Amino acid sequence: MRLCFLVEEQYRDDGMPLAVIHQLRAWGHQVDVLWPGRSLIRMSEAIQAGSHDAWVLKTVSGGPGLTLLEAAASVGLTTVNDVRAIRGVRDKALAAVIARGKGLPVPVTYAAARPEEFAEIAEAEFPLVVKPADGSSGRAVRLVATPDRLLEPGGPAGPAGSPGGLLIAQPYVPNSGTDLKVYSVAGELYATERCSPLHPAHAVRERQVPLTPEVARITAEIGAVFGLDLYGVDILLGPDGPVVVDINDFPSFRQVPDAVARVSAAVLGLARNGARETCVSGRTGAAAAPPPPFTAPPVPRPTRPAASIGGGR
């Protein structure tokens, strides 16, 4: 198969997806790489040719890679994940509305362009967790105890310091200081725990943990609602049960056993069969059938690895 990976500058040295790219090449597949943040991209040549079986995106929120992926989808090319699903989860304000509308356990969400506007929220709802609507990797997430602390130095600000960037705020969910991260690899679910970015002093060894039926159900429903195949869900175990606080497309898959081989095999399967249709727009997309037990694809006769396109390394 021939695949095209879009990798943003932030992930140029990241194990995911670079290790997946290397694995797919080792299995004999041709993998081209576009680096949207540091190279000239001949879009008409790369996209209109339609010579790839699928396009795969690993990008930051608001990065140029999503535009390229949408361009590929607009001419009928397969994308991993479905490009509409990615757009639905990249905007955290939009994702919260969609998820709550489908009955998923997501906190009440407020949005504002400036942190001081959250002072209008009833003080009884504080403390609030405030973060950029297009943030990622826990950056710029703040716990604000009272309204008078919204403008403290180092407090919440717009994404990347840009004026007018949308912020969201959600009431803090009391928890043990441990986040539950659940990864879905084309229907196979893996739960891990890690230290919460709001409680950095709480020592937690990142490790795989058992997956409860309730958390598994919530995670699977998120995949069906948003049309995602490769994704991660951040869940807090609050006093009233599990609460979803973030959804990420193509995450790191840390602590997933044989993550590189599993994700690589999933990418191949999705490229062959097409990613599932998203339900975000209200359309009824069919959920993907559970995959068979994992087995690494047979290694074909070696071929010469494809060079990166777009001037990347």
XYZ file of C-alpha atoms in Angstrom, residues 52-267:
216
model
C -2.217 7.237 -1.959
C -4.462 4.628 -0.396
C -4.895 6.802 2.704
C -3.700 9.995 4.367
C -2.826 9.999 8.069
C -2.564 13.126 10.228
C -0.485 13.831 13.336
C -0.849 17.534 13.941
C -1.361 20.219 16.535
C -4.716 21.914 16.929
C -5.008 24.726 14.438
C -1.983 23.494 12.487
C -1.835 23.547 8.675
C -1.984 19.759 8.432
C -5.739 19.669 8.963
C -6.304 21.836 5.894
C -4.244 19.428 3.808
C -6.156 16.458 5.178
C -9.466 18.157 4.377
C -8.206 18.844 0.861
C -7.411 15.156 0.432
C -10.860 14.188 1.714
C -12.530 16.697 -0.635
C -11.354 14.711 -3.662
C -12.511 11.414 -2.193
C -9.301 10.127 -0.597
C -9.438 8.041 2.593
C -8.245 9.833 5.722
C -7.283 8.397 9.112
C -9.161 9.444 11.193
C -12.192 10.678 9.226
C -11.414 14.364 8.697
C -14.826 15.514 9.970
C -14.257 13.575 13.176
C -10.915 15.303 13.711
C -12.466 18.741 13.304
C -15.162 17.781 15.811
C -12.712 16.960 18.606
C -10.026 19.584 17.885
C -12.421 22.331 19.001
C -12.968 21.492 22.671
C -16.005 23.765 22.945
C -17.656 22.023 19.993
C -16.671 18.594 21.290
C -18.240 19.299 24.695
C -21.544 20.347 23.108
C -21.655 17.314 20.806
C -20.778 14.883 23.602
C -23.297 16.272 26.104
C -25.951 16.292 23.387
C -25.411 12.550 22.970
C -25.733 11.924 26.700
C -22.035 11.419 27.432
C -20.775 12.445 30.903
C -19.085 15.796 30.122
C -19.017 18.765 32.543
C -21.089 21.880 31.907
C -18.947 24.020 29.605
C -18.613 27.802 29.272
C -16.766 29.673 26.521
C -15.277 33.168 26.425
C -12.614 35.089 24.556
C -11.108 36.581 27.749
C -10.635 34.888 31.138
C -12.222 37.769 33.094
C -15.559 37.017 31.418
C -15.776 33.811 33.432
C -16.323 36.000 36.517
C -20.005 36.042 35.521
C -20.249 32.352 36.430
C -21.812 31.788 39.857
C -19.112 31.519 42.513
C -20.687 28.267 43.695
C -19.439 26.642 40.473
C -15.807 27.451 41.265
C -13.141 26.145 41.206
C -13.069 26.119 37.407
C -10.723 24.382 35.011
C -9.873 26.905 32.269
C -8.054 25.978 29.065
C -7.742 26.995 25.395
C -10.485 25.581 23.192
C -7.818 24.459 20.727
C -5.197 23.388 23.254
C -3.397 20.065 23.394
C -1.118 17.948 25.614
C -2.352 19.643 28.799
C -0.759 22.984 27.904
C -2.201 26.155 29.474
C -4.693 24.212 31.608
C -5.357 26.133 34.833
C -7.308 25.495 38.016
C -8.934 28.756 39.148
C -10.190 28.637 42.725
C -12.274 31.833 42.843
C -13.421 34.551 40.389
C -10.922 37.091 41.738
C -8.034 34.826 40.659
C -8.951 34.668 36.969
C -6.425 37.393 36.091
C -3.563 36.327 38.326
C -0.107 36.319 36.653
C 0.369 33.053 34.849
C -3.386 32.535 34.733
C -5.399 31.389 31.726
C -4.793 33.193 28.473
C -5.775 32.776 24.855
C -4.226 29.974 22.794
C -0.517 30.599 22.240
C -1.015 34.069 23.719
C -3.053 35.191 20.725
C -5.779 37.800 21.354
C -9.333 36.629 20.769
C -8.551 32.933 21.108
C -11.499 31.053 22.557
C -11.238 29.668 26.089
C -13.466 27.144 27.795
C -14.184 26.684 31.486
C -15.678 23.693 33.272
C -16.405 23.139 36.968
C -13.619 21.166 38.612
C -14.434 17.490 39.168
C -13.064 16.357 42.564
C -10.727 13.420 42.012
C -7.693 11.614 43.397
C -5.204 13.546 41.263
C -4.926 10.682 38.795
C -6.180 10.900 35.210
C -7.425 7.848 33.379
C -6.371 7.809 29.730
C -8.173 5.282 27.558
C -6.843 4.568 24.076
C -8.808 3.033 21.217
C -6.887 1.287 18.444
C -9.568 0.548 15.838
C -11.935 -0.802 18.509
C -9.433 -2.368 20.908
C -9.400 -0.420 24.192
C -6.531 0.052 26.643
C -6.692 1.988 29.936
C -3.726 3.727 31.542
C -3.370 6.058 34.497
C -1.112 9.080 34.841
C -0.606 12.194 36.947
C -3.155 14.963 36.400
C -1.710 18.230 34.974
C -3.703 19.987 37.699
C -1.942 18.006 40.443
C 1.718 17.771 39.354
C 2.894 17.105 42.923
C 0.807 13.937 43.094
C 3.205 11.095 42.305
C 1.634 8.612 39.896
C 3.503 5.958 37.974
C 2.142 5.843 34.452
C 0.975 2.294 33.819
C -1.691 0.174 32.199
C -4.690 -0.531 34.434
C -7.797 -2.721 34.165
C -10.631 -1.310 32.073
C -14.018 -1.261 33.781
C -17.179 -2.024 31.766
C -18.559 1.488 32.367
C -15.408 3.244 31.159
C -15.206 0.889 28.184
C -18.805 1.699 27.248
C -18.215 5.455 27.462
C -15.040 5.241 25.386
C -16.711 3.135 22.698
C -19.657 5.549 22.557
C -17.259 8.447 21.972
C -15.799 6.625 18.980
C -19.289 6.031 17.582
C -20.505 9.591 18.197
C -17.483 11.315 16.690
C -16.609 8.694 14.080
C -13.099 8.118 15.427
C -11.011 4.967 14.943
C -7.670 5.938 16.527
C -8.224 8.131 19.576
C -7.705 8.731 23.281
C -10.096 9.855 26.001
C -9.163 11.584 29.279
C -11.488 10.478 32.056
C -11.717 11.503 35.708
C -13.250 9.189 38.288
C -15.350 11.717 40.166
C -17.731 11.268 43.102
C -20.630 10.639 40.692
C -18.760 8.330 38.354
C -16.558 8.699 35.267
C -16.426 12.142 33.613
C -14.936 12.821 30.166
C -12.670 15.887 30.160
C -10.847 15.586 26.826
C -10.837 13.685 23.526
C -7.775 13.417 21.261
C -7.380 12.032 17.766
C -4.206 10.025 17.088
C -2.679 10.360 20.591
C 0.619 8.942 21.871
C -0.748 5.479 22.804
C 1.713 5.320 25.686
C 1.612 2.124 27.739
C -0.365 0.288 25.047
C 1.289 -3.128 24.582
C 3.071 -3.401 21.210
C 1.681 0.052 20.404
C 3.698 0.604 17.236
C 2.723 -2.717 15.652
C -0.907 -2.415 16.743
C -1.331 1.141 15.474
C 0.488 0.297 12.237
C -1.812 -2.671 11.631
C -4.846 -0.501 12.400
C -3.720 2.151 9.907
